[in-house]
PDB file of C-alpha atoms and ligand atoms in Angstrom:
ATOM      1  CA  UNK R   1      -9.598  -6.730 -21.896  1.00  0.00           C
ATOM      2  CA  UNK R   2      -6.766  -8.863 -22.212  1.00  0.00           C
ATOM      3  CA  UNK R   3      -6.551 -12.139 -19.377  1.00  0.00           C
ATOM      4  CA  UNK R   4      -3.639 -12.900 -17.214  1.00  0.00           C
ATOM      5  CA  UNK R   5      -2.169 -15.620 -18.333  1.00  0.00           C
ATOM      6  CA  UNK R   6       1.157 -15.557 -17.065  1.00  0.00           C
ATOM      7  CA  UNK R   7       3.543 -14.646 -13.855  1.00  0.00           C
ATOM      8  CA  UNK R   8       6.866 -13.501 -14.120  1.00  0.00           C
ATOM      9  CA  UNK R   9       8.566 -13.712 -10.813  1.00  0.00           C
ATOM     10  CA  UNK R  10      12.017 -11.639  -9.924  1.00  0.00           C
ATOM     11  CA  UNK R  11      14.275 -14.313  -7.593  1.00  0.00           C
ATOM     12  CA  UNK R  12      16.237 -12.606  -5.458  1.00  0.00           C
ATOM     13  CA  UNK R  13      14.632 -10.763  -2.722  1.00  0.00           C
ATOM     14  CA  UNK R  14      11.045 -11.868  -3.961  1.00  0.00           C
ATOM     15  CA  UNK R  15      11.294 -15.918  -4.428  1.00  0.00           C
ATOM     16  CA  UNK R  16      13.826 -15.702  -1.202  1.00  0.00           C
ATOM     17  CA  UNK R  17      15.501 -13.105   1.233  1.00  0.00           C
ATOM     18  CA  UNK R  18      19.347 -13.830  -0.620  1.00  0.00           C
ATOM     19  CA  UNK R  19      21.204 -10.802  -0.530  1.00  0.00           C
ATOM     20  CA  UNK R  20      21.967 -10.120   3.072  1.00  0.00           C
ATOM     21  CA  UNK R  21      23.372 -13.735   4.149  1.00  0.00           C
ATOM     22  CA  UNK R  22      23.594 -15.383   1.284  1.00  0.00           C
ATOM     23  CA  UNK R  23      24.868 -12.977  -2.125  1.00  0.00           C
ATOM     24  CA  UNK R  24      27.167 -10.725   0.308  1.00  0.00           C
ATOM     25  CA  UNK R  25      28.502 -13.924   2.431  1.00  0.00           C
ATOM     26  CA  UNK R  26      29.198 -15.565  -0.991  1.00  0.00           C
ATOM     27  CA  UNK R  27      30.705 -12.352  -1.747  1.00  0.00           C
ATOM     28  CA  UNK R  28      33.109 -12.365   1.052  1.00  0.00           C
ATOM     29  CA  UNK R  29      34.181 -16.060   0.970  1.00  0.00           C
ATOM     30  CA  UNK R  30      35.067 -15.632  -2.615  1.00  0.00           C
ATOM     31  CA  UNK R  31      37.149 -12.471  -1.369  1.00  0.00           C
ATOM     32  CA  UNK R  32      39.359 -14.435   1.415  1.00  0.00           C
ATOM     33  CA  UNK R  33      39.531 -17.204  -0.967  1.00  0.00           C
ATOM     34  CA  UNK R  34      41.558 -14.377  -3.557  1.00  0.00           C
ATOM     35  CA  UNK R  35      43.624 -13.494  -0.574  1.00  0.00           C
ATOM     36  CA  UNK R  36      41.686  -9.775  -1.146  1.00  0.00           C
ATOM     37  CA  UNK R  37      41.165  -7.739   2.157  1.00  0.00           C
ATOM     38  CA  UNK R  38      37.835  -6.755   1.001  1.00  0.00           C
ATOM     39  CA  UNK R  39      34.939  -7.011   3.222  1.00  0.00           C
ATOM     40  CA  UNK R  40      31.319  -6.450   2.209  1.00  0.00           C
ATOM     41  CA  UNK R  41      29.354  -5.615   5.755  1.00  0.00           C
ATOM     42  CA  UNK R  42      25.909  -5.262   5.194  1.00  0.00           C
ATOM     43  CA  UNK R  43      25.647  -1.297   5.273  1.00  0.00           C
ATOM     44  CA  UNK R  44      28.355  -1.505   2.627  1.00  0.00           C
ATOM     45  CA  UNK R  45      26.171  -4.161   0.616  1.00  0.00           C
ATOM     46  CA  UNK R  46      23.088  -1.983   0.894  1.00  0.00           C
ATOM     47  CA  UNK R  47      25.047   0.751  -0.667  1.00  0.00           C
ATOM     48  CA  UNK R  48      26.179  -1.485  -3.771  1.00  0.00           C
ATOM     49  CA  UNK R  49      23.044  -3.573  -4.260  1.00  0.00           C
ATOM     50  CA  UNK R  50      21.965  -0.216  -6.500  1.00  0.00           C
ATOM     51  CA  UNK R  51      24.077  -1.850  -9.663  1.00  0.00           C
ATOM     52  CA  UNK R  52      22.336  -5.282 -10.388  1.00  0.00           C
ATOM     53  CA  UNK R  53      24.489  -8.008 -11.409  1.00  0.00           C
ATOM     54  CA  UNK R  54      27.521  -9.696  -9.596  1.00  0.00           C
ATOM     55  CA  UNK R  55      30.255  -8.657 -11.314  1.00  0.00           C
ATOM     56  CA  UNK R  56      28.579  -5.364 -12.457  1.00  0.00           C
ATOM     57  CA  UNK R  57      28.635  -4.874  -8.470  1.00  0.00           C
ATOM     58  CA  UNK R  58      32.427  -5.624  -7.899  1.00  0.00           C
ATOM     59  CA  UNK R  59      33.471  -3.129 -10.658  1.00  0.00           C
ATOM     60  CA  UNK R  60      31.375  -0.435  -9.284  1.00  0.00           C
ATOM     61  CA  UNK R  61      32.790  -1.441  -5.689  1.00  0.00           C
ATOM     62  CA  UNK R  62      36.424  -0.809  -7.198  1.00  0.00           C
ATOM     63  CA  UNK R  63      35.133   2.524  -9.290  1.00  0.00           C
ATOM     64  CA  UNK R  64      33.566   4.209  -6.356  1.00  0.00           C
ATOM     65  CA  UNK R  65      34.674   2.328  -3.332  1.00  0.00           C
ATOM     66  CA  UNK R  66      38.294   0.681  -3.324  1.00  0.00           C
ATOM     67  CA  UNK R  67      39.213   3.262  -5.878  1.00  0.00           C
ATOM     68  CA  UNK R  68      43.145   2.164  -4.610  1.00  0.00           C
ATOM     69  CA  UNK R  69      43.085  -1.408  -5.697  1.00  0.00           C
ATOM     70  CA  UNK R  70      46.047  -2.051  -8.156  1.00  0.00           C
ATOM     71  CA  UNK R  71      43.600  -3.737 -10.831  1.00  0.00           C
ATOM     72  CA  UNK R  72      45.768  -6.631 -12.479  1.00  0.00           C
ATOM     73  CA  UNK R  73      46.367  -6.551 -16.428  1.00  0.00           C
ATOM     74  CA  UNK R  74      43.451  -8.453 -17.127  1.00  0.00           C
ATOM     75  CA  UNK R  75      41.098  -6.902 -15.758  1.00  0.00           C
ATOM     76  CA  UNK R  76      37.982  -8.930 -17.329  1.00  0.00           C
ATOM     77  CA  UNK R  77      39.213 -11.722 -16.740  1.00  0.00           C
ATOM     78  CA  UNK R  78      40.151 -11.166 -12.688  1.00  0.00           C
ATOM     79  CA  UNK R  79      36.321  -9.853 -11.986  1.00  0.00           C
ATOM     80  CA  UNK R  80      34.997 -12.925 -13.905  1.00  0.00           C
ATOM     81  CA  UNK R  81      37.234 -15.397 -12.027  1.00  0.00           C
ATOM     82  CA  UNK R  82      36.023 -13.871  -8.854  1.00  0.00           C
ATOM     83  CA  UNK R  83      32.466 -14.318  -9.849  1.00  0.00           C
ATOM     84  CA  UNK R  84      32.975 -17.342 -10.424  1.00  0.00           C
ATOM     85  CA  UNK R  85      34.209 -18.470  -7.022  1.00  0.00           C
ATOM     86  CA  UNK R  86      31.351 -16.345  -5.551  1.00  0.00           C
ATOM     87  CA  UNK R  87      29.102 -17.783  -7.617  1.00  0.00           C
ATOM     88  CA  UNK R  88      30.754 -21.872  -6.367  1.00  0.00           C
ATOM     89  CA  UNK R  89      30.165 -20.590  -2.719  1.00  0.00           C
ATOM     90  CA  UNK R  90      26.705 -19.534  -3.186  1.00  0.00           C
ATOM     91  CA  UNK R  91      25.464 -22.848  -5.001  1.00  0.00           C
ATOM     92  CA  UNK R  92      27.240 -24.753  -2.089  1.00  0.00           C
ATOM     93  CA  UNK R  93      25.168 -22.617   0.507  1.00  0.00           C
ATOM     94  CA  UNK R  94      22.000 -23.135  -1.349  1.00  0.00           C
ATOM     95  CA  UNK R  95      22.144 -26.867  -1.677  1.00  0.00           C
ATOM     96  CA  UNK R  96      23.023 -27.197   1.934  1.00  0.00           C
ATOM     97  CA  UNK R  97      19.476 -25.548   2.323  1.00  0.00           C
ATOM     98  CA  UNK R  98      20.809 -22.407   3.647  1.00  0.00           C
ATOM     99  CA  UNK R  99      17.882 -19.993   2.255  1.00  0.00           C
ATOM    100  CA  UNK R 100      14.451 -21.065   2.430  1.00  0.00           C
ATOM    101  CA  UNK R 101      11.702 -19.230   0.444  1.00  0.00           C
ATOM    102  CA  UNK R 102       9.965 -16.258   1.166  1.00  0.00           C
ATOM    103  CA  UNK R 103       6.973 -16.568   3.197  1.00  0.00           C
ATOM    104  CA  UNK R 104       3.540 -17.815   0.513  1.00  0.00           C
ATOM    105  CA  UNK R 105       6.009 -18.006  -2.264  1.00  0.00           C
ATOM    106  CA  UNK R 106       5.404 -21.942  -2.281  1.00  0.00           C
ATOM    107  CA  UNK R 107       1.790 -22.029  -1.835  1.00  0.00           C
ATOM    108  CA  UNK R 108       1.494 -19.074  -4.512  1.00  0.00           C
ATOM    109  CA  UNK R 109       3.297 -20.901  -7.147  1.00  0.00           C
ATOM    110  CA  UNK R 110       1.356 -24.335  -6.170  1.00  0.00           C
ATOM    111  CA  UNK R 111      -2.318 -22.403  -6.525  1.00  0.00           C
ATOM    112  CA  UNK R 112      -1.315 -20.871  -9.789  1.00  0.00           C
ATOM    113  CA  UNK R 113       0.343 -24.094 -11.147  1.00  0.00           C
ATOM    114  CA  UNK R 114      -2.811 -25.623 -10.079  1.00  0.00           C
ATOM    115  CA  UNK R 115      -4.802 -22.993 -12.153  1.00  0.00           C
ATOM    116  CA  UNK R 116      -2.464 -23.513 -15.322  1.00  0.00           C
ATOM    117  CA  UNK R 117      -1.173 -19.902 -15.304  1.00  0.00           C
ATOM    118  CA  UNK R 118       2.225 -19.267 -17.422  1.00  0.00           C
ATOM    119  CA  UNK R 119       5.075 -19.361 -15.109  1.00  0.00           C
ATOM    120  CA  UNK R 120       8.635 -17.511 -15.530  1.00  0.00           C
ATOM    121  CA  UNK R 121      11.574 -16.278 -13.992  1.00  0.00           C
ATOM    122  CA  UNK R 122      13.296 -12.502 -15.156  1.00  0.00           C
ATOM    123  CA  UNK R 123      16.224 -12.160 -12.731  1.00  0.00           C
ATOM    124  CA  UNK R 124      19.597 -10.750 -13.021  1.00  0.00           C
ATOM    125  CA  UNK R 125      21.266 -13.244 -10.876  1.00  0.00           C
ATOM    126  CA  UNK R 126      23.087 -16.130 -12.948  1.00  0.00           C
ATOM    127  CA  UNK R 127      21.236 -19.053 -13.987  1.00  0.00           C
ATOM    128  CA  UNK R 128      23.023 -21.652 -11.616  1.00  0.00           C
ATOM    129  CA  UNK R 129      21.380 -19.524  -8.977  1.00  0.00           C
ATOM    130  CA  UNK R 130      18.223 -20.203  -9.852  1.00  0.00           C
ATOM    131  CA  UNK R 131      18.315 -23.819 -10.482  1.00  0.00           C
ATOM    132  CA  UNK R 132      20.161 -23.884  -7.079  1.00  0.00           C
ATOM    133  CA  UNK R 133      17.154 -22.162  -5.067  1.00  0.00           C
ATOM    134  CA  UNK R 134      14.465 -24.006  -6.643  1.00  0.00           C
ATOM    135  CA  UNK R 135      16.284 -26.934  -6.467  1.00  0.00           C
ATOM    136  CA  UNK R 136      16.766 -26.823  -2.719  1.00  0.00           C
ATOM    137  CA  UNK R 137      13.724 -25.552  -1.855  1.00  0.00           C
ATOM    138  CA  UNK R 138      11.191 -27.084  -4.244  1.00  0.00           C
ATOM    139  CA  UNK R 139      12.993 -30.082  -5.847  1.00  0.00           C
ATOM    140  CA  UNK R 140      14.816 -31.329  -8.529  1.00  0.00           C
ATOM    141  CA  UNK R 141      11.572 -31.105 -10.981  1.00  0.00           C
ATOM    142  CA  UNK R 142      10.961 -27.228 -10.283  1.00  0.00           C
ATOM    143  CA  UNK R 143      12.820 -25.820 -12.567  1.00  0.00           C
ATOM    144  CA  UNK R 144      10.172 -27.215 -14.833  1.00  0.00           C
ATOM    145  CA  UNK R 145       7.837 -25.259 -13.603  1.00  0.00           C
ATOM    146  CA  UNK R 146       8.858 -21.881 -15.391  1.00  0.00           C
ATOM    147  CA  UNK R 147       8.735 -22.006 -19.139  1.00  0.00           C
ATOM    148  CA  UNK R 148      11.348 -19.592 -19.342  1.00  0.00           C
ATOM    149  CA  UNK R 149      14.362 -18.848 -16.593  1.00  0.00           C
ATOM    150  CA  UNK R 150      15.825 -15.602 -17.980  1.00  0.00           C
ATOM    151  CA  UNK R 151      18.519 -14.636 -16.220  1.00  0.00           C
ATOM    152  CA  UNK R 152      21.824 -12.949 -15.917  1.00  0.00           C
ATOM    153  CA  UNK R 153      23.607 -12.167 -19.228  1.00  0.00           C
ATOM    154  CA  UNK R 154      20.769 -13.680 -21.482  1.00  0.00           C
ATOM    155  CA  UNK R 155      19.982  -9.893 -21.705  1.00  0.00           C
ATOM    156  CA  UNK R 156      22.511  -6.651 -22.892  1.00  0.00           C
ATOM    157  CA  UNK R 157      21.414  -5.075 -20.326  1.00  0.00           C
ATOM    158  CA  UNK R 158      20.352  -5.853 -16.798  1.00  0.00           C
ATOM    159  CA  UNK R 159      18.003  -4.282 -14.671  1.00  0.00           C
ATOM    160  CA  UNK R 160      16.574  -1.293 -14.315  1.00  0.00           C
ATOM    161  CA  UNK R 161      16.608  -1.997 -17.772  1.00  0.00           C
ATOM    162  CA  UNK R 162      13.694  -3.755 -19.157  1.00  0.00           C
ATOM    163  CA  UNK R 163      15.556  -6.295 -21.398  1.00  0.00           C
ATOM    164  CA  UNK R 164      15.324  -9.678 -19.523  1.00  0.00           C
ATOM    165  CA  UNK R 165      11.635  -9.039 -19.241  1.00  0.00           C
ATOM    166  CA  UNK R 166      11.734  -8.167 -22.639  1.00  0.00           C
ATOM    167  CA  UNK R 167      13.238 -11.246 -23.670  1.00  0.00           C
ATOM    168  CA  UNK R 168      11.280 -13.417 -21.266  1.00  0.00           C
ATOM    169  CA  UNK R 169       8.035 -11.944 -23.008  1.00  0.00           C
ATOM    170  CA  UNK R 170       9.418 -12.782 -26.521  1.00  0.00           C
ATOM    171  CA  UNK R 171      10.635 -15.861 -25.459  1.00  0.00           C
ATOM    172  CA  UNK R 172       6.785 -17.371 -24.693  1.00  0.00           C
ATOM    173  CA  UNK R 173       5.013 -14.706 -27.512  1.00  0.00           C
ATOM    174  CA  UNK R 174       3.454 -12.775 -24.632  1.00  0.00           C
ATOM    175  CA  UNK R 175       1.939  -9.394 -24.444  1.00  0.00           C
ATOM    176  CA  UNK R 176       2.945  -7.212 -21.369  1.00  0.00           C
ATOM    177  CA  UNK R 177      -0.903  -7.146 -20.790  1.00  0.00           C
ATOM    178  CA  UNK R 178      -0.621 -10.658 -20.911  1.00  0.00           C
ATOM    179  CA  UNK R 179       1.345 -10.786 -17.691  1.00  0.00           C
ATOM    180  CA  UNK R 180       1.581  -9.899 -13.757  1.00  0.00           C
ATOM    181  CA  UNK R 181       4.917  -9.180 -12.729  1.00  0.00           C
ATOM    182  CA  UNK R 182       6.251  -9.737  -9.202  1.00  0.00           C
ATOM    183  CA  UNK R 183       8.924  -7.524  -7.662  1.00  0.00           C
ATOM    184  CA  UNK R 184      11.395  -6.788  -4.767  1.00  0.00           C
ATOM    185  CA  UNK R 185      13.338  -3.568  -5.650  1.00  0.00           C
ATOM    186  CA  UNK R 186      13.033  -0.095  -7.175  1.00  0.00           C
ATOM    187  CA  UNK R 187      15.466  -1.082 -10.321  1.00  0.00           C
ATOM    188  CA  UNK R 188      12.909  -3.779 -10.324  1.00  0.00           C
ATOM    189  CA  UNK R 189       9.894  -1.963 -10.254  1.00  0.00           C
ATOM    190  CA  UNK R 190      12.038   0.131 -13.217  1.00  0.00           C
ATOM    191  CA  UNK R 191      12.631  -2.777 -15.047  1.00  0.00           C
ATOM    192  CA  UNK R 192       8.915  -4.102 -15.156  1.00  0.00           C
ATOM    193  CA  UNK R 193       7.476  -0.881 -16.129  1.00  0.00           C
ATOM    194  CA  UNK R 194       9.985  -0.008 -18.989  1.00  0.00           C
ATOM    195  CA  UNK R 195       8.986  -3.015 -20.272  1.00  0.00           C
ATOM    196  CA  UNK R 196       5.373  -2.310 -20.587  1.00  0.00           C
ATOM    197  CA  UNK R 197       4.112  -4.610 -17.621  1.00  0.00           C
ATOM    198  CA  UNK R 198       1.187  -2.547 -15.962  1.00  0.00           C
ATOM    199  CA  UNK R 199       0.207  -5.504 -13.082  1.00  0.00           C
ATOM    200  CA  UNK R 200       3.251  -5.325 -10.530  1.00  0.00           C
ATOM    201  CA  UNK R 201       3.255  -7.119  -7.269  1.00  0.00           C
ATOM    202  CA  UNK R 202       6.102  -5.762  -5.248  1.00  0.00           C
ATOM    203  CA  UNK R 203       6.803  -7.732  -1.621  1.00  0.00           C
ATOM    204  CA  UNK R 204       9.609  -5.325   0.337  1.00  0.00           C
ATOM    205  CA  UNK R 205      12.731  -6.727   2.198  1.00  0.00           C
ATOM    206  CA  UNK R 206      15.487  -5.426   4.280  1.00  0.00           C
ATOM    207  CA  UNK R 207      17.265  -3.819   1.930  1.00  0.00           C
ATOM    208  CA  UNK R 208      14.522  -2.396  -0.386  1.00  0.00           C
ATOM    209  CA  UNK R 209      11.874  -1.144   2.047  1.00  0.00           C
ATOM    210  CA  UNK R 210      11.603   2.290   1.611  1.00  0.00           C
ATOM    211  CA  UNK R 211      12.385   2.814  -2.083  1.00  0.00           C
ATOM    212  CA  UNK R 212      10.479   4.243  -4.894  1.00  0.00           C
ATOM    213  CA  UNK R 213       7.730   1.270  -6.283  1.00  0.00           C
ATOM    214  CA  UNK R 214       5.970   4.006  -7.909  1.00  0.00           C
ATOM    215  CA  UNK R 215       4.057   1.919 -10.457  1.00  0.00           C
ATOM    216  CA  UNK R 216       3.349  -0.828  -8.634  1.00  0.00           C
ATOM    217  CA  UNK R 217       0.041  -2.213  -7.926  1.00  0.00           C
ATOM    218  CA  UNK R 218       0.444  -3.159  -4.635  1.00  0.00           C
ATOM    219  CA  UNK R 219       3.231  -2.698  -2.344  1.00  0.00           C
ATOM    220  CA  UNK R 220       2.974  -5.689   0.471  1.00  0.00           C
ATOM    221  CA  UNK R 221       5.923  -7.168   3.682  1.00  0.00           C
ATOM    222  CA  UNK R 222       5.730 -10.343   2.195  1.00  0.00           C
ATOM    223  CA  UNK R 223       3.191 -12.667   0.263  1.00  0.00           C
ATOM    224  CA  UNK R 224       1.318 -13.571   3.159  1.00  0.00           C
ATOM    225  CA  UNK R 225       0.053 -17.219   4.402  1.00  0.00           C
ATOM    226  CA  UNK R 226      -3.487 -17.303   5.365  1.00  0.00           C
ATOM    227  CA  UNK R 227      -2.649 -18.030   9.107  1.00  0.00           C
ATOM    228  CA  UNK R 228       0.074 -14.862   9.076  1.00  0.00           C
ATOM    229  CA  UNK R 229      -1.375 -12.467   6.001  1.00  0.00           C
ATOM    230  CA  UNK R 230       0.968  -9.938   4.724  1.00  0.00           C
ATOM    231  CA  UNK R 231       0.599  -6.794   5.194  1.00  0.00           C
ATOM    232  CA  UNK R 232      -0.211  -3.495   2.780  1.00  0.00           C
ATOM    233  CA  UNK R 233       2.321  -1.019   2.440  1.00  0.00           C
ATOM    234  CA  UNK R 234       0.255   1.196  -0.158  1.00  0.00           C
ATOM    235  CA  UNK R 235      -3.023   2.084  -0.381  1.00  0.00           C
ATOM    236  CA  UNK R 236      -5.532  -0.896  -0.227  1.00  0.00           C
ATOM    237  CA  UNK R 237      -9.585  -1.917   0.770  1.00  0.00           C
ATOM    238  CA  UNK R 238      -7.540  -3.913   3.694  1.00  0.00           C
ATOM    239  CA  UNK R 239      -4.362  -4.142   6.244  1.00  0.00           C
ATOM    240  CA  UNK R 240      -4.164  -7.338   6.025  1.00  0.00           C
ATOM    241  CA  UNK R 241      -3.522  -8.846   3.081  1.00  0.00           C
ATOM    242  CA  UNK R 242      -2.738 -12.760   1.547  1.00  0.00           C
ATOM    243  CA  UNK R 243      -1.388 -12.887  -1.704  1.00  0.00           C
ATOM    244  CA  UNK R 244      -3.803 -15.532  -3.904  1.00  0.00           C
ATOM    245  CA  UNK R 245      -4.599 -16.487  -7.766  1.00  0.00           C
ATOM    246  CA  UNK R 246      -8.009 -13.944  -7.119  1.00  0.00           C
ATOM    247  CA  UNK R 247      -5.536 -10.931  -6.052  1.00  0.00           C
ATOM    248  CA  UNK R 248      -3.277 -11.316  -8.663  1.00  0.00           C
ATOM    249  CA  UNK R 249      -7.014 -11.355 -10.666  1.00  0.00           C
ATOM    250  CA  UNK R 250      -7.923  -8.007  -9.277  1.00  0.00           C
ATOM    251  CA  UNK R 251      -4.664  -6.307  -9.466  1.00  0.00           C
ATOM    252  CA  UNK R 252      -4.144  -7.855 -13.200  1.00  0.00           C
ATOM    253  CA  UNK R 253      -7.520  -6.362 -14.035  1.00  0.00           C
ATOM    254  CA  UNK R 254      -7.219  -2.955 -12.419  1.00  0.00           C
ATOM    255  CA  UNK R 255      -3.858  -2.561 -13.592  1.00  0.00           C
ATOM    256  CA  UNK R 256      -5.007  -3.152 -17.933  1.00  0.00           C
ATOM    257  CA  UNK R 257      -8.048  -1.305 -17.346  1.00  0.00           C
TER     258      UNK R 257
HETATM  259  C1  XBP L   1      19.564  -9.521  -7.905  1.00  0.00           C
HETATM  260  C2  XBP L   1      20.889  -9.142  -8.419  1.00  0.00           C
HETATM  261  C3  XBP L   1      21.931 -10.197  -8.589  1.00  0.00           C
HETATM  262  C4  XBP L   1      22.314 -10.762  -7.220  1.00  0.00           C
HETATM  263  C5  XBP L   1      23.670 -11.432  -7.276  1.00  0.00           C
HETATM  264  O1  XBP L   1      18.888 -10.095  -8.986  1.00  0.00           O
HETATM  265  O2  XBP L   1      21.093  -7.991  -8.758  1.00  0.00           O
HETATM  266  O3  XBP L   1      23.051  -9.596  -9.192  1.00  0.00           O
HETATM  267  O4  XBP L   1      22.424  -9.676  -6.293  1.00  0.00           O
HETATM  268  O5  XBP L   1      23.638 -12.478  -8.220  1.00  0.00           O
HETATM  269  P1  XBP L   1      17.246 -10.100  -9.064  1.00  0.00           P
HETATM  270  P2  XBP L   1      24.842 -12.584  -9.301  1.00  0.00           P
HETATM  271  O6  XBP L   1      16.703  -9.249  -7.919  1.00  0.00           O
HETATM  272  O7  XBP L   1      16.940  -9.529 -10.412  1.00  0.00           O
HETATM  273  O8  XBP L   1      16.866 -11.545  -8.911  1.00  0.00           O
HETATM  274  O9  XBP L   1      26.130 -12.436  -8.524  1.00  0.00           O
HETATM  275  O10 XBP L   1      24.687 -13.951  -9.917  1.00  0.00           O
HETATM  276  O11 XBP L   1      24.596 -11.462 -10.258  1.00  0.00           O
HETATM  277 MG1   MG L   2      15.142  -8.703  -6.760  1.00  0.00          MG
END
């Protein structure tokens, strides 16, 4: 039976709560900055957090929800440029320290660093992103801790597709039994399994509570801290719940059998 030997962590909506106020604000200021009259409330955002990927997300807002917008010649070029900008504001608002971690998130990645498990990120978001969050939350030698930060357009295709865990695998010549994968979303949950990854930790949000995690092995609010525990959402020995290296153990283990 194969050992876990390494963690691949999702960012947004697992490592911290981004998408409400700090994606879809982003979003917005990047809007007014284009003089466009577009306005992403967060029912609106809900709606187009089903396509993955920034500027994936603004072309399906104009396909299916703005369908009148005069799009300029070059097309490519206009979504990128707006990305961009988005992309400028939400750096800025992550290194003023506007999005803290997820609840256990820290004290998860300390105990398994501490244990000398494999660490990586497989996210969609772009790559400044990351180093931005784990910069302002962890400090400026975090990003060292993950082997591999696979994110954004690394991969053809982003998730539900499996590719950037895929290429995070083949990156560090691991096995999907190899791995535990942790989890925010349904195209997450997609993503993971396509891939072959059997050991899925999924911790729910806002915006994702309430979707299909079929697949997972354990659905939880959050990762817990021993003096708040999370709690289960699926089927499990106990309500309460606090995500540790021994968990991850038992789920790893039930999961490959
Ligand atoms: C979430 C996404 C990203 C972010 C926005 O990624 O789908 O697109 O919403 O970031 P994950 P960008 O849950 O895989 O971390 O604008 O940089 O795409
Ligand atoms: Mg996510």
């Amino acid at each position: 039976m194969a050992q876990l030997q390494a963690l691949l962590f999702d960012v947004d909506g697992t490592l911290a709560d981004t998408e409400r106020d700090g994606h879809r604000v982003a979003f917005n200021r990047a809007f007014a900055d284009a003089g466009l009259d577009w306005e992403w409330d967060e029912a609106l955002y809900g709606k187009l957090l089903a396509v993955t990927g920034g500027k994936e997300r603004i072309r399906h807002y104009l396909d299916h929800f703005n369908t009148g917008f005069e799009r300029p010649a070059d097309y490519d070029a206009f979504v990128a440029g707006l990305h961009a900008a988005k992309t400028a504001h939400y750096t800025r608002m992550l290194d003023e320290g506007a999005i803290p971690l997820r609840p256990g998130v820290e004290r998860l990645l300390q105990e398994v660093r501490d244990a000398g498990l494999r660490l990586a990120v497989a996210t969609t978001t772009t790559p400044a992103n990351v180093t931005a969050l784990l910069h302002s939350t962890l400090g400026s030698g975090a990003e060292g801790w993950f082997e591999v930060i696979a994110a954004g357009d690394v991969a053809p295709a982003k998730k539900p597709a499996p590719d950037i865990y895929l290429w995070a695998m083949e990156q560090m010549n691991l096995q999907p039994a190899d791995c535990l994968a942790f989890e925010d979303s349904d195209n997450g949950v997609r993503s993971v399994k396509d891939a072959g990854i059997r050991a899925l930790l999924v911790t729910v949000n806002g915006y994702t509570e309430g979707q299909d995690f079929d697949g997972a092995s354990l659905v939880l609010d959050q990762l817990g801290e021993p003096s708040a525990p999370a709690r289960a959402l699926s089927p499990w020995e106990a309500e309460q719940v606090v995500a540790d290296l021994p968990l991850l153990r038992r789920l790893h283990e039930q999961a490959n059998g």
